[in-house]
Structures are given as C-alpha cells and as structure tokens.
XYZ file of C-alpha atoms in Angstrom:
605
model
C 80.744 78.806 118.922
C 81.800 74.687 118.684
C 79.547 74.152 121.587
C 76.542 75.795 119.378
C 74.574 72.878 119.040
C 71.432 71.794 116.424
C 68.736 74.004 119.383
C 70.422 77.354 118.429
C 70.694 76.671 114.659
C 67.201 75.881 114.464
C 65.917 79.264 116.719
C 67.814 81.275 114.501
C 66.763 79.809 111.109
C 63.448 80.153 112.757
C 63.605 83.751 113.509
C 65.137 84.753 109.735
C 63.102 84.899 106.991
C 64.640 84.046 103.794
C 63.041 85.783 101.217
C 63.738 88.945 103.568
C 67.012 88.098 103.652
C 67.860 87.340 99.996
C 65.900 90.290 99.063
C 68.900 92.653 100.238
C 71.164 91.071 98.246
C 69.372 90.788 94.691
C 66.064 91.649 93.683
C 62.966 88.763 93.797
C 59.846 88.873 92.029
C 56.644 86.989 93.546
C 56.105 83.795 91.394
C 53.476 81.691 92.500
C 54.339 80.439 95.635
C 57.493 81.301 95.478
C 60.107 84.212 94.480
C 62.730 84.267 91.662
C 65.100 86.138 90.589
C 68.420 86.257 88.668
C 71.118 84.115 89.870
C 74.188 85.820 92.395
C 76.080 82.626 91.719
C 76.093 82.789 87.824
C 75.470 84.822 85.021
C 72.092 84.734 83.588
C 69.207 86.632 81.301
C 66.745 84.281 82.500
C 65.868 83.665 86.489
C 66.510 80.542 87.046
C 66.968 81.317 91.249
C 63.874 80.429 93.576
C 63.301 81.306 97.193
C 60.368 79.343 99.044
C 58.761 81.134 102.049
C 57.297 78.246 102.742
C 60.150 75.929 102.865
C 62.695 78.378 103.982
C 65.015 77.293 100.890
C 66.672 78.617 97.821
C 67.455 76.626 94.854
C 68.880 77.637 91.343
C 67.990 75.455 88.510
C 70.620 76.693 86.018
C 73.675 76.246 88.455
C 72.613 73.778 90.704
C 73.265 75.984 93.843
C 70.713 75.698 96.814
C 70.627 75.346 100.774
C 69.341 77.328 103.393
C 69.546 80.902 104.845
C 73.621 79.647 106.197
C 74.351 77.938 103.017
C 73.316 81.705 101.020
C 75.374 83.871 103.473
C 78.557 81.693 103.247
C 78.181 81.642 99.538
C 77.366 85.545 98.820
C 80.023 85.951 101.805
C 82.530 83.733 101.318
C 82.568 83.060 105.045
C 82.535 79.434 106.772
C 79.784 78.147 108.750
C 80.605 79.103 111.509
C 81.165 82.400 110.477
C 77.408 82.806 109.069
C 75.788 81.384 112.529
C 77.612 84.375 114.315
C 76.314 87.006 111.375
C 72.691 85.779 111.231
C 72.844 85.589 114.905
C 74.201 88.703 115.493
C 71.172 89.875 112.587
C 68.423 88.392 115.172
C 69.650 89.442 118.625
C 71.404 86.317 119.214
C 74.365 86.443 121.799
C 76.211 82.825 121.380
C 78.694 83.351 123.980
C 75.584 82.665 126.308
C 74.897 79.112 124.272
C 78.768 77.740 124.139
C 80.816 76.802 126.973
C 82.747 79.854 128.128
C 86.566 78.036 127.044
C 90.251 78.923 126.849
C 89.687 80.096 123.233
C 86.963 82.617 124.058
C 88.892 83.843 127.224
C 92.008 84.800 125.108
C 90.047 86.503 122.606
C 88.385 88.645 125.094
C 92.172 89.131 126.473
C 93.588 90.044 123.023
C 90.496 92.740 122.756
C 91.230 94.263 126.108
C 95.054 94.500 125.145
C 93.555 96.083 121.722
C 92.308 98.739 123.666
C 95.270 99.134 126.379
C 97.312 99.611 123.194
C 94.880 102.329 121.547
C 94.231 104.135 124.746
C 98.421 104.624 125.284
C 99.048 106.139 121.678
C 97.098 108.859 122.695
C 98.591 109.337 126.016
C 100.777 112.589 126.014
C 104.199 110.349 127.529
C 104.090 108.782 124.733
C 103.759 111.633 122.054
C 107.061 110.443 120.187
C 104.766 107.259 118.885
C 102.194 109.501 117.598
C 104.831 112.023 115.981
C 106.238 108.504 114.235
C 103.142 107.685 112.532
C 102.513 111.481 111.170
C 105.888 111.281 109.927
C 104.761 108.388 108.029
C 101.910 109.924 106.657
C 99.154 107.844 108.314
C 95.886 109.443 108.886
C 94.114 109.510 112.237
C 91.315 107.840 110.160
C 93.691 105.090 109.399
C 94.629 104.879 112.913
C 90.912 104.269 113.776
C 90.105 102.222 111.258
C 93.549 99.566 111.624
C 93.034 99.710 115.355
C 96.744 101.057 115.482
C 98.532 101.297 118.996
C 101.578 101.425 120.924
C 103.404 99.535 123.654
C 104.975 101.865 126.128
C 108.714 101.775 126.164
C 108.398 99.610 130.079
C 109.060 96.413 130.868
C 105.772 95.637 132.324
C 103.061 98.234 131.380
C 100.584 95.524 129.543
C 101.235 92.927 132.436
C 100.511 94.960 135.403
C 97.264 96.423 133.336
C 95.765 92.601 132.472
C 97.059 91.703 136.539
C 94.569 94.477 138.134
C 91.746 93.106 135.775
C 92.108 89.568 137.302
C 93.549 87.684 134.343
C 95.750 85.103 135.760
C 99.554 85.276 134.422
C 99.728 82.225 132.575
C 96.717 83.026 130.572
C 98.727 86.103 129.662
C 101.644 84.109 128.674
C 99.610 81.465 126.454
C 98.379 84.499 124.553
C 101.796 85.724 123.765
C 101.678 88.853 125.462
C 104.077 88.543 128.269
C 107.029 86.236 128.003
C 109.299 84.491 131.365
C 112.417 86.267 132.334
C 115.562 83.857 131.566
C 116.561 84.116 135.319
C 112.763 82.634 135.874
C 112.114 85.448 138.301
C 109.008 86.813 136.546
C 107.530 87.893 133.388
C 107.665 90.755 131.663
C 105.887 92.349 128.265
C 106.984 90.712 124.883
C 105.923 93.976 122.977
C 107.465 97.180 124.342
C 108.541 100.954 122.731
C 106.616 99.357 119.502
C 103.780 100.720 117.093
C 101.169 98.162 117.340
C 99.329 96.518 114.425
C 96.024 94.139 115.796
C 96.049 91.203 113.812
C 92.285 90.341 113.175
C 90.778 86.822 111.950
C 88.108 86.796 108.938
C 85.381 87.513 111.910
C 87.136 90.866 112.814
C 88.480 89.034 116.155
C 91.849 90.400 116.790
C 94.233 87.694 117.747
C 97.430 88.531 117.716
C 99.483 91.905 117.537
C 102.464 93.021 115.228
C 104.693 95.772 116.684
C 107.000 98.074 114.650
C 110.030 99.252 117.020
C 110.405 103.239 117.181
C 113.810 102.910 118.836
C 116.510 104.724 117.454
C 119.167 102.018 118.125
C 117.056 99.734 116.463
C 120.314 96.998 115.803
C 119.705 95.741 119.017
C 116.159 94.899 118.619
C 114.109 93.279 115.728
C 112.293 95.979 113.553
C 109.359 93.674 113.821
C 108.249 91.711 116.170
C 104.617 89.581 115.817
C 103.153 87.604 118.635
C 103.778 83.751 118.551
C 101.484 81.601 117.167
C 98.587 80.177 119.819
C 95.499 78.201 120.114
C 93.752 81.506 118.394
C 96.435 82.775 116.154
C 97.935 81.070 113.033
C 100.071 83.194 111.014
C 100.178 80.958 107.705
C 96.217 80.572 107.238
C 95.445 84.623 108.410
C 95.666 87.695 105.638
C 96.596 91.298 107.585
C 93.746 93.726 106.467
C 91.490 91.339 104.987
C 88.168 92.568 107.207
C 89.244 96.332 105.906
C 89.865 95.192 102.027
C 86.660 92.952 102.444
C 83.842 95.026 100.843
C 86.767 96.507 97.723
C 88.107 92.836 97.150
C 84.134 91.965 96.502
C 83.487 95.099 94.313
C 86.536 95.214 92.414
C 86.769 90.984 91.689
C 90.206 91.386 92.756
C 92.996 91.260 95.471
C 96.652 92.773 95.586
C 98.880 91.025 98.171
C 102.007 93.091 99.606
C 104.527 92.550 102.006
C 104.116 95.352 105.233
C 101.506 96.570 107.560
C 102.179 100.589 106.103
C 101.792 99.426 102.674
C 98.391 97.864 103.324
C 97.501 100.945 105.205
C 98.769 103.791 103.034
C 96.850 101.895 99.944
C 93.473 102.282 101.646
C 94.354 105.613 102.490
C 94.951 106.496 98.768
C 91.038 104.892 98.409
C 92.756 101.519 97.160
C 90.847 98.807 98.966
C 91.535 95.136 97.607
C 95.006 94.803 99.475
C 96.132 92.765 102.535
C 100.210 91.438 103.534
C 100.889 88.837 104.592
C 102.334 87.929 108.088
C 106.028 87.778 107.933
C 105.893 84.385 106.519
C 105.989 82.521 103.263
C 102.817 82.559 101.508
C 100.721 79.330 102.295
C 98.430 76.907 101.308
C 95.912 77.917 103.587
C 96.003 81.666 101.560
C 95.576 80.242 98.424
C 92.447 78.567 99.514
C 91.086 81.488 101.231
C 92.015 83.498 98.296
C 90.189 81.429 95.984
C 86.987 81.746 97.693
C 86.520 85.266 96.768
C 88.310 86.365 93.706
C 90.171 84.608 90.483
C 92.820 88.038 89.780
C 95.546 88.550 91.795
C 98.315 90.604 91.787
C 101.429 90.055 93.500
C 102.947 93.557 94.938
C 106.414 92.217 96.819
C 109.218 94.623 97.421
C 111.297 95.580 94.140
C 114.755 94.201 95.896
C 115.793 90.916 95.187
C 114.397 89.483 98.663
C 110.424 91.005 97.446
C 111.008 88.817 93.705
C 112.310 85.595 95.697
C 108.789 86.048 97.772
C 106.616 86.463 94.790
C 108.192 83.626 93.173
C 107.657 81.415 96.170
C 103.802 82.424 96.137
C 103.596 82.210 92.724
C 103.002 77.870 92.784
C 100.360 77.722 95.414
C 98.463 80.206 93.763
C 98.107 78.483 90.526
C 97.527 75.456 92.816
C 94.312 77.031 93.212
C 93.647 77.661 89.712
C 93.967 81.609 89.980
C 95.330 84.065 87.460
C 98.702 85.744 88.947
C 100.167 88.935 87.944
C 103.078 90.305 89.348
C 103.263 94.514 89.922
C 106.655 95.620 89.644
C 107.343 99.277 91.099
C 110.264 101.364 91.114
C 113.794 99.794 92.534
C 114.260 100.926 96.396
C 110.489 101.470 96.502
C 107.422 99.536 98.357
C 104.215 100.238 98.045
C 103.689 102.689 100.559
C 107.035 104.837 98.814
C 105.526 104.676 95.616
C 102.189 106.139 96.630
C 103.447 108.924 98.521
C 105.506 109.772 96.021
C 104.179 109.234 92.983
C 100.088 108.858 93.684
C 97.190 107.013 93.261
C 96.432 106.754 89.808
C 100.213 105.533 89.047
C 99.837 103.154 91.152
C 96.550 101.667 89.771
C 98.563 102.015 86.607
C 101.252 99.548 88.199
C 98.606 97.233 88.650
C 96.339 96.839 85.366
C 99.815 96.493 84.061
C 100.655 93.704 85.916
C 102.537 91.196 84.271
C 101.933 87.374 83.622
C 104.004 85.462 85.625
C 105.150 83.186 83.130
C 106.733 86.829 80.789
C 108.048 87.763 84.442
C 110.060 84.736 84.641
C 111.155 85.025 81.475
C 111.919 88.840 81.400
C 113.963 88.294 84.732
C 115.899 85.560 83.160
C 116.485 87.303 79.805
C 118.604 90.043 82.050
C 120.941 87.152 83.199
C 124.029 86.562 81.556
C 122.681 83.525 80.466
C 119.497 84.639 78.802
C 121.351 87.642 76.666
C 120.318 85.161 73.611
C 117.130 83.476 74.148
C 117.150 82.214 70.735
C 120.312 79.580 71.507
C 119.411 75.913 72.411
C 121.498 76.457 75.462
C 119.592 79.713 76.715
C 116.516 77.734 76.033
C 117.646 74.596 78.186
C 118.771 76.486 80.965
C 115.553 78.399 81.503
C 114.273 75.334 81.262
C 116.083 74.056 83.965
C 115.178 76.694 85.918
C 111.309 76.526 85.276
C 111.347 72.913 86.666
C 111.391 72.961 90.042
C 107.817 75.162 89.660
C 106.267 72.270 87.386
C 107.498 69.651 89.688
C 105.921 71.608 92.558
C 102.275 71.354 90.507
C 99.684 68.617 91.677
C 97.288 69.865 89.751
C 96.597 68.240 86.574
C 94.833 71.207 84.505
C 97.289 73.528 85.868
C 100.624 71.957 85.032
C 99.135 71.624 81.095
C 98.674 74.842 80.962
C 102.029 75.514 82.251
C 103.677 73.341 79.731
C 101.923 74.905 76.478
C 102.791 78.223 77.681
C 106.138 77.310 78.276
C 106.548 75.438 74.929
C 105.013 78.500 72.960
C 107.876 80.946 74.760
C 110.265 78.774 74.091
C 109.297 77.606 70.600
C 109.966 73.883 71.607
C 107.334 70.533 71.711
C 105.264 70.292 74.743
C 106.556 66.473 74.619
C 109.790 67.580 75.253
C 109.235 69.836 78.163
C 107.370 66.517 79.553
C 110.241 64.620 78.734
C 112.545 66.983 80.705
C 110.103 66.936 82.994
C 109.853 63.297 84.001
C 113.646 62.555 83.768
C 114.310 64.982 86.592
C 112.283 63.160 88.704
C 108.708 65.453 88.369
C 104.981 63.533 87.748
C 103.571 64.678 84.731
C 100.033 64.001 83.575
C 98.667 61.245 82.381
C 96.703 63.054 79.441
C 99.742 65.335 78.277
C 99.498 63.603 74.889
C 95.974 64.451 74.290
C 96.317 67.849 75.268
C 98.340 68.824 72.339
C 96.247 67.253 69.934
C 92.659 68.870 71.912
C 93.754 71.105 74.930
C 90.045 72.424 74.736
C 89.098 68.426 75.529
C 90.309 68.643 78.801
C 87.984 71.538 80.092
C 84.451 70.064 79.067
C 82.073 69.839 81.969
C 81.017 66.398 82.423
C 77.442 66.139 83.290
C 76.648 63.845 86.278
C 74.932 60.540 85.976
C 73.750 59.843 89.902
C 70.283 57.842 89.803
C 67.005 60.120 90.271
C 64.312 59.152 92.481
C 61.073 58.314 90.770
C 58.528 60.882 89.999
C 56.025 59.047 92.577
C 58.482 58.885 95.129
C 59.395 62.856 94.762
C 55.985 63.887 95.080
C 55.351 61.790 97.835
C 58.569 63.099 99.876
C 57.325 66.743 98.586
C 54.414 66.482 100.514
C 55.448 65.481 103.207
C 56.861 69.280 103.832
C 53.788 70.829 101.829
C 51.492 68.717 104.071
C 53.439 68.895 107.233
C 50.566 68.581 109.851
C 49.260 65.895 107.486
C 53.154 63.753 107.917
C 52.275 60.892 110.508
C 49.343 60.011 108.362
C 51.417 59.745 105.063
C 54.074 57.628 107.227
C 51.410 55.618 108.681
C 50.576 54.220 105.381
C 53.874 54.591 103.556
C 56.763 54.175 106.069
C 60.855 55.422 105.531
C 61.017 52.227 104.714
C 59.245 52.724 101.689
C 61.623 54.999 100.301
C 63.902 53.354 97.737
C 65.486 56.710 96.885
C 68.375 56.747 99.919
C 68.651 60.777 100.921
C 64.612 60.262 100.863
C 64.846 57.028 103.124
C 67.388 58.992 105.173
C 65.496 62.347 105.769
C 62.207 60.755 106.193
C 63.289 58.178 109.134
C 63.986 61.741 110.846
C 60.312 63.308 110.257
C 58.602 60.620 111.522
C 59.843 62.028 114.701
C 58.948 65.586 113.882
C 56.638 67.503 116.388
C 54.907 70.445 115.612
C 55.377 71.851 118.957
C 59.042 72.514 118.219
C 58.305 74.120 114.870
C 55.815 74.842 112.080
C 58.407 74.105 109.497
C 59.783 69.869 109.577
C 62.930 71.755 107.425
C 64.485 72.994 110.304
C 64.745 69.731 112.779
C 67.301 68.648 109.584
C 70.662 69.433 109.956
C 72.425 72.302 107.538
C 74.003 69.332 105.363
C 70.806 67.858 104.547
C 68.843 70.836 104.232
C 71.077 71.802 101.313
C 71.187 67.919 99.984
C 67.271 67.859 99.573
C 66.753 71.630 98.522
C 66.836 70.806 94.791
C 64.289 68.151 95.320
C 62.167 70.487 97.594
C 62.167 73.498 94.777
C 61.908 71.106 91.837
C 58.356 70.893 89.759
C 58.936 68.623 87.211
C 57.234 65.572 89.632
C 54.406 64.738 86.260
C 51.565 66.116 88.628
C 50.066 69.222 87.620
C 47.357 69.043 90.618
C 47.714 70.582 93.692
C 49.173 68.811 96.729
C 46.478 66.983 98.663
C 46.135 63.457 100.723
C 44.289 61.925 98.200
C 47.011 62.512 95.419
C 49.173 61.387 97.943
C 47.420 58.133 98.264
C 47.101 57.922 94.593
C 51.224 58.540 94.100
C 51.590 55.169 97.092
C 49.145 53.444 94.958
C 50.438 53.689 91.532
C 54.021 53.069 93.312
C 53.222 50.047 95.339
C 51.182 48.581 91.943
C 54.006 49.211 90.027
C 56.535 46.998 92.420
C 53.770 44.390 92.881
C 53.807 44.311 88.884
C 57.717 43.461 89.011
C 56.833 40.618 91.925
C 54.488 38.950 90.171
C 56.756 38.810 86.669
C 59.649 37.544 88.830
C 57.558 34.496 90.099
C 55.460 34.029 86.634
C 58.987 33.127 85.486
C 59.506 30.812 88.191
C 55.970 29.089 88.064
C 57.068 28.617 84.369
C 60.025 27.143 85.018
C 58.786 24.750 87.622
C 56.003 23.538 84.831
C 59.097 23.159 82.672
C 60.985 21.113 84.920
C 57.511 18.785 86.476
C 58.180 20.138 89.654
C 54.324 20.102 91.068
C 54.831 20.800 94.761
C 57.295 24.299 93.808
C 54.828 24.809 91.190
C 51.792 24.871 93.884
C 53.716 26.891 96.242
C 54.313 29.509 93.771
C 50.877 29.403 91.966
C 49.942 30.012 95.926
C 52.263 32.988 96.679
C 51.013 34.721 93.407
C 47.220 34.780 94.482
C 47.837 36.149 97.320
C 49.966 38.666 96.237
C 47.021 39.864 94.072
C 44.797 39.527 96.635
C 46.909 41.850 98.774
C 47.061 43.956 96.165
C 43.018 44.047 96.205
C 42.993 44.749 99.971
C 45.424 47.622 99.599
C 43.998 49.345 96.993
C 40.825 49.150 99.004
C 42.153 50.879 101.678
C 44.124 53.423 99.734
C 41.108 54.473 98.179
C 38.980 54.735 101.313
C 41.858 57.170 102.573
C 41.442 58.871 99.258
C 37.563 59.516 99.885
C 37.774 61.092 103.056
C-alpha cells in the first residue's frame, strides 16, 4: 500500500458516497443541502454534525472534528490511514496489491499466510492427533481454534521448509521471515518452529505476521516452552497486541480493554463470551501499546499473573500507561492462578467480578507495600519515607506534566504529607518536576481548563469567495480569472486555490478530491461553515460583488496610507514627493473606477 499514490485515493473517494457511508454508523436527517445528525465524536442533545453530498465532507461544529470519508473511518475506527484506504477499498471492489509495487513486505506476508494455513491444515492431520488431544485437554473449543487461526508444527526438522520449497519460495525469503533458521554446521536450514502449538500473530489489519508456538514435548527442559518468531521487516513485537482483531468489536462496545500475559488466557476469555482482552508478546509493555491503547479506550485493566514475576510486569506497564493519560486498574486473581485457571475453575461471572473490582494502582502500590515488613505501620514517618522512596522511580519516569500532578496529590493525600514535599523529594533525587506544582495546590482544577484558540480567521468576503469556488465548480477559471490565488490573503485559501486553478473537470465533477487527505480535512470547517454574512444563494454575480467590496476595501487602506504621506510631504515643502503622490492617488481611484466597471459588467451577465 506505500506505493498507493494520490490516482487511487481519488477513484476510491470517488466511488464512496459519504452520506451512504456515515449513514451506517449514526443516523442523518436531510437538512437543506446537507445531512446532520448527532455527533459520534462527542456527546450531544443538539446535532451539531453535517455531511455534504455535495462536497463529499463532514464537519462538526460543536467539536471541531471534520475531513473526508478516510478521515471518518480512522476516527469511528481507530485505524491509520493506511488502514482506512485498504477498508474503503476493499468496500468498492478495489484490489491495491494491483496499484503498489509487488515488494519484499507484501511477499512475506503472503508467505506468513501460506505458513498460516500449512500450520492449520497439519493440526487436523491424524499423525499428529497428540496436538489436537493437547488443546482439548486445555479446554479450547474447535470454535476457538477457528477463530485464533490455531495450528501446529509437526515434530520434523523440515516439514514447513520442504512445503514453502515445492511452492517456489526461494530459501532466504524463508529465512528473513523467521521461519526456517541455518544449521550451525552451515550445511542447510531447517524449521525454527517444530512439535509446537501454533498461535498466528496478526497486525491491526488481520495480516498475520509472525507465529508463537507452545512446545507439547514432554521433556520440555530441553526446549523453551515458548518460542515466537524473530522480529522482521513485517513483525514488531513491542508495537503489536495478540488478539486485538478478535477483542476489536468488545473493546469498542464495552469502552474498555483487559491486558494479560498468555495466548490461552486471551483465548479461554473469549470463549467464556469475554471479548475486550489481548497479551502481550513476551515482552515488556511498550510505548508503542500505550499509544495504540489510547486510541480506542480510556479503562484498562491490568490482568498479569498473581506470582511475583505477573506484579513486577504490571508495575512495569503501569508508567507508560499513565503516560498516555489512561485510567489503570490492576485485577488481582487467586495465587497460582492465570486467567485461563481462574475461568475454568471458577467461571465467568467471577471473573467479571475480578475486574469491576479492579483496583487503583496507586491503593495497589500501597496495599502491596503495607504487607512488607516495612509498611506493618504506615502511620510512622519512616514507613511513610520509605514508600516514598519507593514511589520515586515511577514519578521520575513521568514526562507528562498533568500526569505527574496528579500523581503527587494522590500520593500526598495517602500519605497525609504536603504535595511540596513530595516535590521536594522529588527534585533532590535527581527527577524534573513541573513547573506549575505550586499552583496546583492552590487551583488543581486551573490546570485542566481548555484554552480556546486564537489563530486569525479569514474574512467573511474571502470565505465566500473560496466557498464558491467548490459550489460553482464549472464556474472556477472564471472566478480565478478575475480574482487570482494570489488574491487570497488567508494562507490555507492561497494554498488550496493555487491547486484549483489547475483543476479539470474531466478528471472529476468534484475539485475536493484533486486535494490531498491533509487538506481536505484542513478546509472542511471552512467548506461546511455558514456564518459567511450572505444570506443569498451562491451565484457569479455575488461572487463579483464579494471581489468588489474586498478589493474596495484594500484600495480604501492604500489610499489612507498615502493621504498620510501627501500630508506629510505638504508638512515638510517637499513639492516634487508631494506631486508624485497626489499622482499615484488619482490613479489609484481611477483604477478603482475601471474595476468596478468591469466587475459590474461580469455581474450583469
């Protein structure tokens, strides 16, 4: 999809009609010429949220949100761009492997699907019943298996290779994608994942891209219980979630997501009709996760492993997600016992239970340290001080402003001490702390107002003119003829118009769709606004009126500027300046004559 280039963009916004679209997402009312409807973005009695047919773009006037048909998908999807060109395109009959070069990266998909498969296809074989008996004994469905993609890897040293060789794909493809690995003696290669139950790794577009595999070997000492592929040009275990495309659809209806630690546990909680849950990869938790997270919920809940290993985990992934601003809970469950345990023993609703019970973070911290020695009396200066001490490593790990107050007036109302002093502490061992931490204890509600923005507006002239230029769009090289980009003083208007004077109708009825994504979205919410003072309908000769009143107006501020200077060269005797400039103000007011002349005759036609 990188070589998808501006052509393909353009046929497919061309073949999707927006109202259509948003229409299956919320409902839209006919209003005029356009459609509205209550915001997806924010909460609102009122619509506020207009779709235009005719301009193909969406704009809400209570939260600012607007763009095109990509710009609405990736929002309501929480999907990238490039993710939303292969849905819509998909949506349209669209194939883009046929409009991006055929690279590495789309070969070792395709190779990673075929092993998919290979993997699939040898669970079921009868030689390899033992697998299948393995995964009944663990209580996962044949649904489950369907749904997760789950395989197995033959217990042979080359089963996977010798399959990929007789479909022609060349050995050192194999061994970029991480499924065959070189024999030490260099005499050959031989499959990295063998006698394993097979987990597909998929990417947020459902692409699988790597494998986990679970050994079923008895003497399992000898060989890692887990093994996942290593990471390649396709596969990045720090930014990638395992069962995010099956929790997808629960982590948008339920507004929240439950991270765990193993593939079973992922599996057995969708089986119990628990959807919002994916593991990560064997890794720590990353920054990458927290970002992704962010993008879809605000509520999560941290489900790690009851051992002292699982709390070390959450604790780690406890600071980059209150990076991103989220609310963390942690779910403790009974010692011994993951996720997958717990439900098999002790059921669904428990478990849910677990969950709304989660605790804060900050009470976890501090109910873990009160069962320390140490913490037995949490009322002593020196219990106080050493939690302390052990809380500062988190608040030195916090680059986020907003975040690390918070943390601080929490901490001081636990600990009954002075938010000053938990700065102080803070700054002598070396950690930033904010440069409004004063303020915040006087007005921590200060520090959240929304500050309105104060960027320059275009005037109203100016935004009617540029609006008709896309409500008049065979009618655009006659509007540029007389009033040029050059003309624009407003610079996103200067900017998109040097681009339409280019437009040809040939290409497409609608100039919107020669502009890139980016500036689509940049001029929706002057596209969708109304507010221009002109209550008439769009037509040339309000058009020519709008260049008129505009091009009197700056002729006005001309002739001021050199009033002042023929004034001041009467003041100082200077004849010959004063001549010149008595001069350049006729004719500026004869041009003005001749202009409106011809503006007018425009206007009459």
């Amino acid at each position: 999809m990188a070589g998808a280039g501006s052509n393909i963009i353009q046929e497919i916004q061309h073949k999707i009609d927006i109202v259509d679209l948003i229409s299956q997402y919320i409902p839209l009312q006919r209003s005029g010429a356009n459609y509205k409807g209550l915001c997806p973005f924010h909460e609102e009695k009122t619509p506020s949220f207009n779709v235009s047919p005719e301009k193909q773009l969406y704009y809400c006037f209570g939260c600012k949100e607007g763009g095109n048909v990509f710009h609405f998908v990736m929002a309501m999807e929480h999907i990238s761009f490039k993710e939303a060109l292969q849905l819509l395109a998909q949506r349209v009959g669209i194939d883009l492997d046929e409009h991006e070069d055929k690279g590495e990266i789309t070969t070792l998909l395709r190779i990673h699907e075929l092993a998919a498969k290979f993997f699939q296809k040898m669970l079921h074989d009868p030689r390899n019943k033992r697998a299948l008996e393995y995964l009944k004994e663990r209580h996962i469905s044949s649904e489950s298996l369907e749904l997760f993609r789950i395989g197995f890897a033959p217990d042979n040293w080359d089963s996977l290779l010798s399959y990929c060789l007789k479909k022609g794909i060349p050995l050192s493809l194999l061994e970029k994608a991480g499924l065959v690995a070189k024999r030490k003696d260099g005499s050959g290669f031989y499959d990295r994942f063998r006698n394993r139950i097979i987990f597909p790794i998929q990417d947020f577009q459902e692409r699988v891209v790597a494998f986990g595999g679970r050994t079923v070997s008895e003497d399992n000492k000898k060989v890692p219980k887990y093994l996942n592929s290593p990471e390649s040009e396709i596969f990045h275990k720090g930014s990638l979630l395992y069962g995010f495309p099956q929790a997808k659809e629960g982590i948008q209806k339920e507004g929240w997501l439950a991270i765990v630690e193993g593939y079973t546990d992922v599996i057995m909680c969708r089986q119990f009709g628990i959807q919002p849950v994916v593991a990560t990869l064997g890794t720590a938790f990353t920054s990458d996760h927290g970002k992704w997270i962010r993008r879809f919920v605000n509520q999560v809940y941290l489900i790690f492993d009851s051992d002292l290993a699982g709390q070390k985990a959450a604790l780690k992934s406890i600071t980059i997600l209150l990076e991103e601003e989220l609310d963390v809970k942690i779910v403790l469950l009974e010692p011994g016992m993951d996720p997958c345990d717990f439900l098999l023993k002790y059921g669904r609703e428990a478990f849910e239970e677990r969950i709304y019970k989660g605790m804060d973070f900050l009470d976890f911290y501090f109910d873990s340290f009160a069962k320390k020695p140490e913490g037995a009396n949490l009322s002593s200066l020196s219990a106080k001080g050493k939690f302390l001490e052990d809380m500062i490593p988190l608040l030195k790990q916090m680059r986020n402003p907003l975040v690390l107050d918070v943390l601080v007036q929490r901490i001081s109302e636990l600990l009954q001490i002075s938010p000053q002093g938990i700065y102080n502490k803070l700054q002598k061992s070396g950690g930033k702390t904010t440069k409004s931490n004063s303020s915040f204890q006087r007005n921590p509600e200060s520090r959240f107002k929304k500050r309105e923005s104060k960027g320059p507006k275009p005037k109203k002239e100016e935004l009617f003119i540029f609006q008709s230029l896309f409500r008049l769009a065979p009618q655009i090289h006659e509007i540029l003829e007389v009033f040029p980009p050059s003309q624009f003083e407003y610079p996103l208007f200067q900017k998109i118009v040097d681009k339409l004077k280019d437009w040809n109708p040939s290409w497409t009825p609608n100039p919107v769709e020669i502009l890139s994504p980016e500036e689509q979205q940049a001029i929706a919410p002057f596209l969708m606004e109304n507010e221009t003072g002109y209550k008439k309908e769009y037509s040339l000769p309000m058009v020519f009126e709008c260049i008129q009143l505009l091009e009197a107006k700056k002729l006005q501020k001309e002739l001021e500027h050199y009033k002042i200077l023929q004034k001041q060269a009467y003041q100082e005797g200077n004849m010959e300046e004063l001549q010149k400039i008595t001069q350049k103000i006729q004719d500026l007011r004869r041009d003005q004559e001749r202009r409106k002349l011809t503006l007018q005759g425009k206007r009459l036609r």
